[in-house]
Amino acid sequence: MWLKPEEVLLKNALKLWLMERSNDYFVLQRRRGYVEEGGGGLTGLLVGTLDSVLDSTAKVAPFRILHQTPDSQVYLSIACGANREEITKHWDWLEQNITKTLSVFDSNEDITHFVQGKIRGLIAEEGRHSFAKEDDPEKFREALLKFGKCFGLPEQEKLVTYYSCSYWKGRVPCQGWLYLSTNFLSFYSFLLGSEIKLIISWDAVSKLEKTSNVLLTESIHVCSQGENHYFSMFLHINETYLLMEQLANYAIKRLFDKETFANDPILDDPLQITKRGLENRAHSEQFSAFFRLPKEETLKEVHECFLWVPFSHFNTHGKMCISENYVCFASHDGNLCSVIIPLREVVAIDKTNDSSKSVIISIKGKTAFRFSEVKDFEQLVAKLRLKCGAASTQCHDISTEVPISSDSTDPSDNTEVRSLTCQRECSETVNTEALMTVFHPQSLETLNSKMLKEKMKEQSWNILFAECGRGVSMFRTKKTRDLVIRGIPEALRGELWMLFSGAVNDMAANPGYYAELVEQSLGTCNLATEEIERDLCRSLPEHPAFQNDTGISSLRRVLTAYAYKNPKIGYCQAMNILTSVLLLYAKEEEAFWLLVAVCERMLPDYFNRRIIGALVDQAVFEELIRDHLPQLTEHMTDMTFFSSVSLSWFLTLFISVLPIESAVNVVDCFFYDGIKAILQLGLAILDYNLDRLLTCKDDAEAVTALNRFFDSVTNKDSPLPSSVRQSSNVSGEKGNYIRVDIADLIRESNEKYGNIRYEEIHSMRCRSRLYVIQTLEETTKQNVVRVVSQDVNLSLHELNELYVLFKKELFFSYYWCLSCPVLKYHDPSLPYLEQYQIDCQQFRMLYQLLSPWAHAANKDSLALWTFRLLDENCDCLINFKDFSSAIDTMYNGSFIDKLKLLFKLHIPPAYTEVKCKDPSKGDELSKEELLYFSQLHGKGKVDIQAYLSQWEDELSKKEENIKDLPRMNQSQFIQFSKTLYNLFHGDPEEESLYQAIAFVTSLLLRMEEVGRKLHSPTASAKEFSGTVCASGGPSEGKTESHLKKDPSSLREEPQWSFAFEQILASLLNEPALVRFFEKPVDVKVKLENAKTSQLSCRTKI
């Protein structure tokens, strides 16, 4: 490998390097202590340890070339090599292309400059595409060289980054290097002859966390397949941990969650993943989640600046974040002043001429925002003008007092204007009013004390709007949060839900889209629509709005339209309850976009077949309980109680357990604070009932206590009529439950647990996701093994090990095969046995690792025929049950079982004639040839349908009758005989086995000849008998040579065939053959060897 020219002091270097070649301009050296046969004595150990600790390239590249500077002790390193062949290639190139040219230069300085320029040019050409995105391309090239040399992974394995750290082996820290690639976490250390090499695949990681104890001040704990690994002494441990977290979750998405991954084009190509790209991605995700922006938004720029807050008359310090379609601001202080400015609303962008470096953004509604002390503000103004196409006014001094209009228009009105045409067209079908305004209109005649309180709430919000603005670009401050905690007024609930959830942006970007979906989904009939129809009447049945066709029809349209928009989610239970509440306070189209925001952004992966998102948040909730309510954790012996009882809390946002008038206050907080509000409220509820829960003797009693508490929760300020309110009078019931106001409960949850940060929740979600996915995968494995164990003689432990190898081989195919769809055949909704299936190429790899017959010369053909035999439905895929049944027969089957398997492999549908395109490879098949032959289901004169009919008859019987097996014809028997010879090769009884099979073959042919003479006296099998059954040793070579010389001779003879009974009876008479097939083979040893060599075998391929 060519290296960036760096100075080397030759005087000190001679202590560690030996000179092997030299000329006037270059020197080739070998590392002291290195010998190509391995070893190197004490010198090799010491030098190797020094190289490992100092991260010297010499550890993996013990040869190097230096450029000599005459009359100087300072040389330039220009190349290194992992072996003599590589370094010699570089040396020869220098002598042929550079050495002669250097003689024309007059000065040594010119020679050095020329060599440096030439080497840099070679490096640039090599890494033009590979390393352009790395922060330090030169160092990354060296790290990549060490990574490839130490671990021997395929070239397609993309190294993302690397860190110096210590790996704790027991109580001893081993200093080395941690390499993070797209599919593996790898560690290498070499100290005083002790080499540590660790490779962990990301998809096997079940726990990833930062820990600290007395021995390890701060370390990263990785748990994989039950083994714990600790890494410490990082220079930047937080950066390392975040990258590890991202790579682990990336692997989980890619391999186990294909729906999420398929919607993520950024991660579609593993070769494009870089450290910088992952960091940018993390920032973008945090940005869009914090400001509730569409997932497609990516963070482009961040500027430290000050924002003028007119109602407070001061500048607040924070960050301006810019994406493709939004300019956002968040303050650093605890007041959490934030602003979202959609570029679609911008009418002008200006800059001031004074020294304040200010950028002024004016939006519709006569509102302007002034950002000061912006670095490179002039360039920023130009970029923003280009982005939004806003017409700029002439630059002039602008007052620092930027007015905020109190009569700003609601941005949702703009959406209505854009989609007016579509709404007119579907006005007869789509409901344009919130159901609450239809069924519970507010009027002056119905004013009472609660209505007056409601009006006071509205007035408080109107005052806030006057100060902070109204609509998507309003200032969001601590006062906004306080008003949300008190409860949003009924009249403003729909508008503010749209605003705080970010659904207003989705609707503005897609005018008329909902109307189109309603029209397209009208009349569709599928599983989702059937489930929707079944659940329509179960959605808030006690509410008048859903006791007639108006509410039911609106609910049907919204749910059907969403199932049509997102068929991967379709419809999931609990969506009906949530949507019915949304329809009460939002217009039908708004309710649809609120549902989109909840399902796809705010509660990701909640509403799918496995409800992974809900399970993840339940695990987060359990972790928070352990942290904040340790006494409850000590009392409850099983933490799964909290998971079972809280599932409905998360799926329905407490709507299913709280009275509707109280639940809507929870939804208010959810749309403002996200899942944080639900977690905080859950903790507050457990804390409020702590004493009762500690006295409960079992789970049933605890559930009853919580249910009674939920019944006692009220909303004293709710203006809803008594016909709608769900709270019951429980004060007289046993247990003396007093009424609890929902506003007090929410306020208490914020006071006690409001210090839980969004970043903590995100990190806990990532950790828990690994655990949840691996738990689901473990459940799948246990179910598969339990089903398969009933049909095979392999032990449960052996089946577990076999399943791990089976699944790992499948994953290896997707690690480095970019053209292959991401887990195309993995669907969690399928039965357990069908979730993971392998093709013929993957089966061949496992066959060569595990089969006791893999030493045969025609092992590829045997693997192909075995696969075709197992692939009964001809879809070119087999599942674990099929695979394990074949392995079980090879190891634990009786003599008859093994012989019957071999017999089946040489008759259709398993058997097909195999001809390799490249004769030099012998019986070895390329991947393309293997896949081609595996897809052939019949060829030539063979009547496959007749064979398949016989197989179906055979499979329909409970007990297999060997008499019903198809007969083996002439060419099949020839191949069968050759396979037996191949299997016997290398056996201690090889000679006697050859003689036995020659005798059996001769006997069978004579029997067949006699039988045919009785029916056709002209037929003869002497020619074949003389060829295959020559006495005195193996006849395989003679058989092949005879067939090659005159392949038509057999075709001219009348066809003959053998029944399985004939072959079995003949072989049973030969003790050597019986001993060979009944000889026990230790499958455990084979499994252990396969585990250690599976990755290296894949690398060779």
CSV table of N, CA and C in Angstrom, one decimal, residues 321-444:
chain,number,residue,atom,x,y,z
A,321,CYS,N,-31.6,26.4,13.5
A,321,CYS,CA,-31.4,25.2,12.8
A,321,CYS,C,-32.2,25.3,11.4
A,322,ILE,N,-31.5,25.0,10.4
A,322,ILE,CA,-32.1,25.2,9.0
A,322,ILE,C,-32.1,23.9,8.3
A,323,SER,N,-33.3,23.5,7.7
A,323,SER,CA,-33.5,22.4,6.9
A,323,SER,C,-33.9,22.8,5.5
A,324,GLU,N,-34.4,21.9,4.7
A,324,GLU,CA,-34.8,22.2,3.4
A,324,GLU,C,-36.0,23.2,3.3
A,325,ASN,N,-36.9,23.0,4.3
A,325,ASN,CA,-38.2,23.7,4.2
A,325,ASN,C,-38.5,24.5,5.5
A,326,TYR,N,-37.6,24.5,6.5
A,326,TYR,CA,-37.9,25.2,7.8
A,326,TYR,C,-36.7,25.9,8.3
A,327,VAL,N,-37.0,27.0,9.1
A,327,VAL,CA,-36.0,27.6,9.9
A,327,VAL,C,-36.5,27.5,11.3
A,328,CYS,N,-35.8,26.9,12.2
A,328,CYS,CA,-36.2,26.7,13.6
A,328,CYS,C,-35.2,27.3,14.6
A,329,PHE,N,-35.7,27.6,15.8
A,329,PHE,CA,-34.9,28.2,16.8
A,329,PHE,C,-35.2,27.5,18.1
A,330,ALA,N,-34.2,27.2,18.9
A,330,ALA,CA,-34.5,26.7,20.3
A,330,ALA,C,-33.5,27.4,21.2
A,331,SER,N,-33.9,27.9,22.4
A,331,SER,CA,-33.0,28.6,23.3
A,331,SER,C,-32.3,27.6,24.1
A,332,HIS,N,-31.1,28.1,24.7
A,332,HIS,CA,-30.3,27.3,25.6
A,332,HIS,C,-30.9,27.3,27.0
A,333,ASP,N,-31.6,28.3,27.4
A,333,ASP,CA,-32.0,28.4,28.8
A,333,ASP,C,-33.2,27.4,29.1
A,334,GLY,N,-33.6,27.4,30.3
A,334,GLY,CA,-34.6,26.5,30.8
A,334,GLY,C,-36.0,27.0,30.4
A,335,ASN,N,-36.2,28.2,29.9
A,335,ASN,CA,-37.5,28.7,29.5
A,335,ASN,C,-38.0,28.0,28.2
A,336,LEU,N,-37.1,27.3,27.5
A,336,LEU,CA,-37.4,26.6,26.3
A,336,LEU,C,-38.3,27.4,25.3
A,337,CYS,N,-37.7,28.5,25.0
A,337,CYS,CA,-38.3,29.3,23.9
A,337,CYS,C,-38.0,28.8,22.6
A,338,SER,N,-38.9,28.4,21.8
A,338,SER,CA,-38.7,27.8,20.5
A,338,SER,C,-39.6,28.4,19.5
A,339,VAL,N,-39.2,28.4,18.2
A,339,VAL,CA,-39.9,28.9,17.1
A,339,VAL,C,-39.7,28.0,15.9
A,340,ILE,N,-40.8,27.8,15.1
A,340,ILE,CA,-40.7,27.1,13.8
A,340,ILE,C,-41.2,28.0,12.7
A,341,ILE,N,-40.4,28.2,11.7
A,341,ILE,CA,-40.8,29.1,10.6
A,341,ILE,C,-40.8,28.3,9.3
A,342,PRO,N,-41.9,27.9,8.8
A,342,PRO,CA,-41.9,27.2,7.5
A,342,PRO,C,-41.6,28.2,6.4
A,343,LEU,N,-40.7,27.8,5.5
A,343,LEU,CA,-40.3,28.7,4.4
A,343,LEU,C,-41.5,29.0,3.5
A,344,ARG,N,-42.5,28.2,3.5
A,344,ARG,CA,-43.7,28.5,2.7
A,344,ARG,C,-44.4,29.7,3.2
A,345,GLU,N,-44.2,30.1,4.4
A,345,GLU,CA,-44.9,31.3,5.0
A,345,GLU,C,-44.0,32.5,4.9
A,346,VAL,N,-42.8,32.4,4.4
A,346,VAL,CA,-41.9,33.6,4.4
A,346,VAL,C,-42.2,34.5,3.2
A,347,VAL,N,-42.2,35.8,3.5
A,347,VAL,CA,-42.5,36.8,2.4
A,347,VAL,C,-41.2,37.6,2.2
A,348,ALA,N,-40.3,37.7,3.1
A,348,ALA,CA,-39.1,38.6,2.9
A,348,ALA,C,-38.1,38.1,3.9
A,349,ILE,N,-36.8,38.3,3.4
A,349,ILE,CA,-35.6,38.0,4.3
A,349,ILE,C,-34.7,39.2,4.1
A,350,ASP,N,-34.3,39.8,5.2
A,350,ASP,CA,-33.5,41.0,5.1
A,350,ASP,C,-32.3,40.9,6.1
A,351,LYS,N,-31.4,41.8,5.9
A,351,LYS,CA,-30.3,41.9,6.9
A,351,LYS,C,-30.1,43.4,7.3
A,352,THR,N,-29.5,43.6,8.4
A,352,THR,CA,-29.3,45.0,8.9
A,352,THR,C,-27.9,45.5,8.5
A,353,ASN,N,-27.8,46.8,8.4
A,353,ASN,CA,-26.5,47.3,8.1
A,353,ASN,C,-25.6,47.6,9.3
A,354,ASP,N,-26.1,47.5,10.5
A,354,ASP,CA,-25.3,47.8,11.7
A,354,ASP,C,-24.4,46.6,12.0
A,355,SER,N,-23.8,46.7,13.1
A,355,SER,CA,-22.8,45.7,13.6
A,355,SER,C,-23.4,44.5,14.2
A,356,SER,N,-24.8,44.5,14.3
A,356,SER,CA,-25.4,43.4,15.0
A,356,SER,C,-25.5,42.1,14.3
A,357,LYS,N,-25.1,42.1,13.0
A,357,LYS,CA,-25.1,40.9,12.2
A,357,LYS,C,-26.4,40.2,12.2
A,358,SER,N,-27.5,41.0,11.9
A,358,SER,CA,-28.8,40.5,12.1
A,358,SER,C,-29.4,40.0,10.8
A,359,VAL,N,-30.3,38.9,10.9
A,359,VAL,CA,-31.1,38.4,9.8
A,359,VAL,C,-32.5,38.5,10.3
A,360,ILE,N,-33.4,39.2,9.4
A,360,ILE,CA,-34.8,39.4,9.7
A,360,ILE,C,-35.6,38.6,8.7
A,361,ILE,N,-36.5,37.7,9.3
A,361,ILE,CA,-37.4,36.9,8.4
A,361,ILE,C,-38.8,37.4,8.7
A,362,SER,N,-39.4,37.8,7.6
A,362,SER,CA,-40.8,38.3,7.7
A,362,SER,C,-41.7,37.2,7.1
A,363,ILE,N,-42.8,36.9,7.8
A,363,ILE,CA,-43.8,35.9,7.3
A,363,ILE,C,-45.2,36.5,7.1
A,364,LYS,N,-46.1,35.8,6.6
A,364,LYS,CA,-47.4,36.2,6.4
A,364,LYS,C,-48.0,36.6,7.7
A,365,GLY,N,-48.9,37.6,7.7
A,365,GLY,CA,-49.6,38.0,9.0
A,365,GLY,C,-48.8,39.1,9.6
A,366,LYS,N,-47.9,39.8,8.9
A,366,LYS,CA,-47.2,41.0,9.4
A,366,LYS,C,-46.3,40.6,10.7
A,367,THR,N,-45.7,39.5,10.7
A,367,THR,CA,-44.9,39.0,11.7
A,367,THR,C,-43.5,38.9,11.2
A,368,ALA,N,-42.5,39.3,12.1
A,368,ALA,CA,-41.1,39.2,11.7
A,368,ALA,C,-40.3,38.7,12.9
A,369,PHE,N,-39.2,38.0,12.5
A,369,PHE,CA,-38.3,37.4,13.6
A,369,PHE,C,-36.9,37.9,13.3
A,370,ARG,N,-36.3,38.4,14.4
A,370,ARG,CA,-34.9,39.0,14.2
A,370,ARG,C,-33.9,38.1,14.9
A,371,PHE,N,-33.0,37.6,14.1
A,371,PHE,CA,-31.9,36.8,14.7
A,371,PHE,C,-30.6,37.6,14.6
A,372,SER,N,-29.9,37.8,15.7
A,372,SER,CA,-28.7,38.7,15.7
A,372,SER,C,-27.5,37.9,16.1
A,373,GLU,N,-26.3,38.5,15.8
A,373,GLU,CA,-25.0,37.9,16.1
A,373,GLU,C,-24.9,36.5,15.3
A,374,VAL,N,-25.3,36.6,14.1
A,374,VAL,CA,-25.3,35.4,13.2
A,374,VAL,C,-24.0,35.4,12.5
A,375,LYS,N,-23.2,34.3,12.6
A,375,LYS,CA,-21.9,34.2,11.9
A,375,LYS,C,-22.2,34.0,10.4
A,376,ASP,N,-21.5,34.7,9.6
A,376,ASP,CA,-21.7,34.7,8.1
A,376,ASP,C,-23.1,35.0,7.7
A,377,PHE,N,-23.7,36.0,8.3
A,377,PHE,CA,-25.1,36.3,8.1
A,377,PHE,C,-25.4,36.7,6.7
A,378,GLU,N,-24.4,37.3,6.0
A,378,GLU,CA,-24.7,37.7,4.6
A,378,GLU,C,-24.9,36.5,3.7
A,379,GLN,N,-24.0,35.5,3.9
A,379,GLN,CA,-24.2,34.3,3.1
A,379,GLN,C,-25.5,33.6,3.5
A,380,LEU,N,-25.8,33.6,4.8
A,380,LEU,CA,-27.0,32.9,5.2
A,380,LEU,C,-28.3,33.6,4.6
A,381,VAL,N,-28.3,34.9,4.5
A,381,VAL,CA,-29.4,35.6,3.9
A,381,VAL,C,-29.5,35.2,2.4
A,382,ALA,N,-28.4,35.1,1.7
A,382,ALA,CA,-28.4,34.7,0.3
A,382,ALA,C,-29.0,33.3,0.1
A,383,LYS,N,-28.6,32.4,1.0
A,383,LYS,CA,-29.0,31.0,0.9
A,383,LYS,C,-30.5,30.9,1.2
A,384,LEU,N,-31.0,31.6,2.2
A,384,LEU,CA,-32.4,31.6,2.6
A,384,LEU,C,-33.3,32.2,1.5
A,385,ARG,N,-32.8,33.3,0.9
A,385,ARG,CA,-33.6,33.9,-0.2
A,385,ARG,C,-33.7,32.9,-1.4
A,386,LEU,N,-32.6,32.2,-1.6
A,386,LEU,CA,-32.6,31.2,-2.7
A,386,LEU,C,-33.5,30.1,-2.4
A,387,LYS,N,-33.6,29.7,-1.1
A,387,LYS,CA,-34.4,28.5,-0.7
A,387,LYS,C,-35.9,28.9,-0.9
A,388,CYS,N,-36.3,30.0,-0.4
A,388,CYS,CA,-37.7,30.3,-0.4
A,388,CYS,C,-38.2,31.2,-1.5
A,389,GLY,N,-37.2,31.7,-2.2
A,389,GLY,CA,-37.6,32.6,-3.3
A,389,GLY,C,-38.3,33.8,-2.9
A,390,ALA,N,-38.1,34.2,-1.6
A,390,ALA,CA,-38.8,35.4,-1.1
A,390,ALA,C,-38.2,36.7,-1.7
A,391,ALA,N,-39.1,37.6,-2.1
A,391,ALA,CA,-38.6,38.9,-2.7
A,391,ALA,C,-38.1,39.7,-1.6
A,392,SER,N,-36.8,40.1,-1.6
A,392,SER,CA,-36.2,40.9,-0.6
A,392,SER,C,-36.5,42.4,-0.8
A,393,THR,N,-36.8,43.0,0.3
A,393,THR,CA,-36.9,44.5,0.2
A,393,THR,C,-35.5,45.0,0.2
A,394,GLN,N,-35.3,46.3,-0.1
A,394,GLN,CA,-34.0,46.9,-0.1
A,394,GLN,C,-33.4,46.9,1.3
A,395,CYS,N,-32.1,46.7,1.3
A,395,CYS,CA,-31.4,46.7,2.6
A,395,CYS,C,-31.5,48.1,3.3
A,396,HIS,N,-31.9,48.1,4.5
A,396,HIS,CA,-31.9,49.4,5.2
A,396,HIS,C,-31.9,49.0,6.7
A,397,ASP,N,-31.6,50.0,7.5
A,397,ASP,CA,-31.6,49.8,9.0
A,397,ASP,C,-33.0,49.6,9.5
A,398,ILE,N,-33.1,48.5,10.3
A,398,ILE,CA,-34.4,48.2,10.8
A,398,ILE,C,-34.4,48.2,12.3
A,399,SER,N,-35.4,48.7,12.9
A,399,SER,CA,-35.5,48.9,14.4
A,399,SER,C,-35.4,47.5,15.0
A,400,THR,N,-34.8,47.5,16.2
A,400,THR,CA,-34.7,46.3,16.9
A,400,THR,C,-36.1,45.8,17.4
A,401,GLU,N,-37.0,46.8,17.5
A,401,GLU,CA,-38.4,46.4,17.9
A,401,GLU,C,-39.1,45.8,16.7
A,402,VAL,N,-39.2,44.5,16.7
A,402,VAL,CA,-39.9,43.8,15.6
A,402,VAL,C,-41.3,43.5,16.0
A,403,PRO,N,-42.3,44.1,15.4
A,403,PRO,CA,-43.7,44.0,15.9
A,403,PRO,C,-44.2,42.6,15.6
A,404,ILE,N,-45.1,42.1,16.5
A,404,ILE,CA,-45.8,40.9,16.3
A,404,ILE,C,-47.3,41.2,16.3
A,405,SER,N,-47.9,40.8,15.2
A,405,SER,CA,-49.3,41.1,15.1
A,405,SER,C,-50.2,40.2,15.9
A,406,SER,N,-51.1,40.7,16.5
A,406,SER,CA,-52.0,39.9,17.3
A,406,SER,C,-53.1,39.3,16.5
A,407,ASP,N,-53.3,39.8,15.3
A,407,ASP,CA,-54.4,39.2,14.5
A,407,ASP,C,-53.8,38.3,13.4
A,408,SER,N,-52.7,37.6,13.7
A,408,SER,CA,-52.1,36.7,12.7
A,408,SER,C,-53.1,35.7,12.3
A,409,THR,N,-53.1,35.3,11.1
A,409,THR,CA,-54.1,34.4,10.6
A,409,THR,C,-53.6,32.9,10.9
A,410,ASP,N,-54.6,32.1,11.1
A,410,ASP,CA,-54.3,30.7,11.4
A,410,ASP,C,-53.7,30.0,10.1
A,411,PRO,N,-52.6,29.4,10.1
A,411,PRO,CA,-52.0,28.9,8.9
A,411,PRO,C,-52.9,27.8,8.3
A,412,SER,N,-53.7,27.2,9.2
A,412,SER,CA,-54.6,26.1,8.6
A,412,SER,C,-55.5,26.7,7.6
A,413,ASP,N,-55.8,28.0,7.7
A,413,ASP,CA,-56.7,28.6,6.7
A,413,ASP,C,-56.0,28.6,5.3
A,414,ASN,N,-54.7,28.7,5.3
A,414,ASN,CA,-54.0,28.7,4.0
A,414,ASN,C,-54.2,27.3,3.3
A,415,THR,N,-54.1,26.3,4.2
A,415,THR,CA,-54.3,24.9,3.7
A,415,THR,C,-55.7,24.8,3.1
A,416,GLU,N,-56.7,25.3,3.8
A,416,GLU,CA,-58.1,25.2,3.4
A,416,GLU,C,-58.2,25.9,2.0
A,417,VAL,N,-57.6,27.0,1.8
A,417,VAL,CA,-57.7,27.7,0.5
A,417,VAL,C,-57.1,26.9,-0.6
A,418,ARG,N,-55.9,26.3,-0.3
A,418,ARG,CA,-55.3,25.4,-1.3
A,418,ARG,C,-56.1,24.2,-1.7
A,419,SER,N,-56.7,23.6,-0.7
A,419,SER,CA,-57.5,22.4,-1.0
A,419,SER,C,-59.0,22.7,-1.2
A,420,LEU,N,-59.4,23.9,-1.4
A,420,LEU,CA,-60.8,24.3,-1.5
A,420,LEU,C,-61.5,23.5,-2.6
A,421,THR,N,-60.8,23.4,-3.8
A,421,THR,CA,-61.4,22.7,-4.9
A,421,THR,C,-61.7,21.2,-4.5
A,422,CYS,N,-60.7,20.6,-3.9
A,422,CYS,CA,-60.9,19.2,-3.6
A,422,CYS,C,-62.0,19.0,-2.5
A,423,GLN,N,-62.1,20.0,-1.6
A,423,GLN,CA,-63.1,19.9,-0.5
A,423,GLN,C,-64.5,20.1,-1.1
A,424,ARG,N,-64.6,21.0,-2.1
A,424,ARG,CA,-65.9,21.2,-2.7
A,424,ARG,C,-66.4,19.9,-3.4
A,425,GLU,N,-65.4,19.2,-4.1
A,425,GLU,CA,-65.8,18.0,-4.8
A,425,GLU,C,-66.3,16.9,-3.9
A,426,CYS,N,-65.7,16.9,-2.7
A,426,CYS,CA,-66.1,15.8,-1.8
A,426,CYS,C,-66.8,16.3,-0.5
A,427,SER,N,-67.4,17.5,-0.6
A,427,SER,CA,-68.1,18.0,0.5
A,427,SER,C,-69.3,17.2,1.0
A,428,GLU,N,-69.8,16.4,0.1
A,428,GLU,CA,-70.9,15.5,0.5
A,428,GLU,C,-70.5,14.3,1.3
A,429,THR,N,-69.2,13.9,1.1
A,429,THR,CA,-68.7,12.7,1.8
A,429,THR,C,-67.9,13.0,3.0
A,430,VAL,N,-67.0,14.0,2.9
A,430,VAL,CA,-66.0,14.3,4.0
A,430,VAL,C,-66.6,15.3,4.9
A,431,ASN,N,-66.6,15.0,6.2
A,431,ASN,CA,-67.1,15.9,7.2
A,431,ASN,C,-66.2,17.0,7.5
A,432,THR,N,-66.6,18.3,7.3
A,432,THR,CA,-65.7,19.4,7.5
A,432,THR,C,-65.8,20.1,8.8
A,433,GLU,N,-66.5,19.5,9.8
A,433,GLU,CA,-66.7,20.0,11.1
A,433,GLU,C,-66.2,19.0,12.1
A,434,ALA,N,-65.7,19.4,13.3
A,434,ALA,CA,-65.4,18.5,14.4
A,434,ALA,C,-66.7,18.0,15.0
A,435,LEU,N,-66.7,16.8,15.3
A,435,LEU,CA,-68.0,16.2,15.8
A,435,LEU,C,-68.4,16.9,17.1
A,436,MET,N,-67.5,17.4,17.9
A,436,MET,CA,-67.9,18.0,19.2
A,436,MET,C,-68.7,19.3,18.9
A,437,THR,N,-68.4,20.0,17.8
A,437,THR,CA,-69.1,21.2,17.5
A,437,THR,C,-70.5,20.9,17.0
A,438,VAL,N,-70.7,19.7,16.4
A,438,VAL,CA,-72.0,19.3,15.9
A,438,VAL,C,-72.9,18.8,17.0
A,439,PHE,N,-72.3,18.0,17.9
A,439,PHE,CA,-73.2,17.3,18.9
A,439,PHE,C,-73.2,18.0,20.3
A,440,HIS,N,-72.2,18.9,20.5
A,440,HIS,CA,-72.2,19.7,21.8
A,440,HIS,C,-71.9,21.2,21.5
A,441,PRO,N,-72.7,21.8,20.7
A,441,PRO,CA,-72.5,23.3,20.4
A,441,PRO,C,-72.5,24.1,21.7
A,442,GLN,N,-71.6,25.1,21.8
A,442,GLN,CA,-71.6,26.0,22.9
A,442,GLN,C,-72.5,27.2,22.6
A,443,SER,N,-73.3,27.6,23.5
A,443,SER,CA,-74.2,28.8,23.2
A,443,SER,C,-74.3,29.6,24.5
A,444,LEU,N,-74.7,30.8,24.4
A,444,LEU,CA,-74.8,31.7,25.6
A,444,LEU,C,-75.9,31.1,26.5
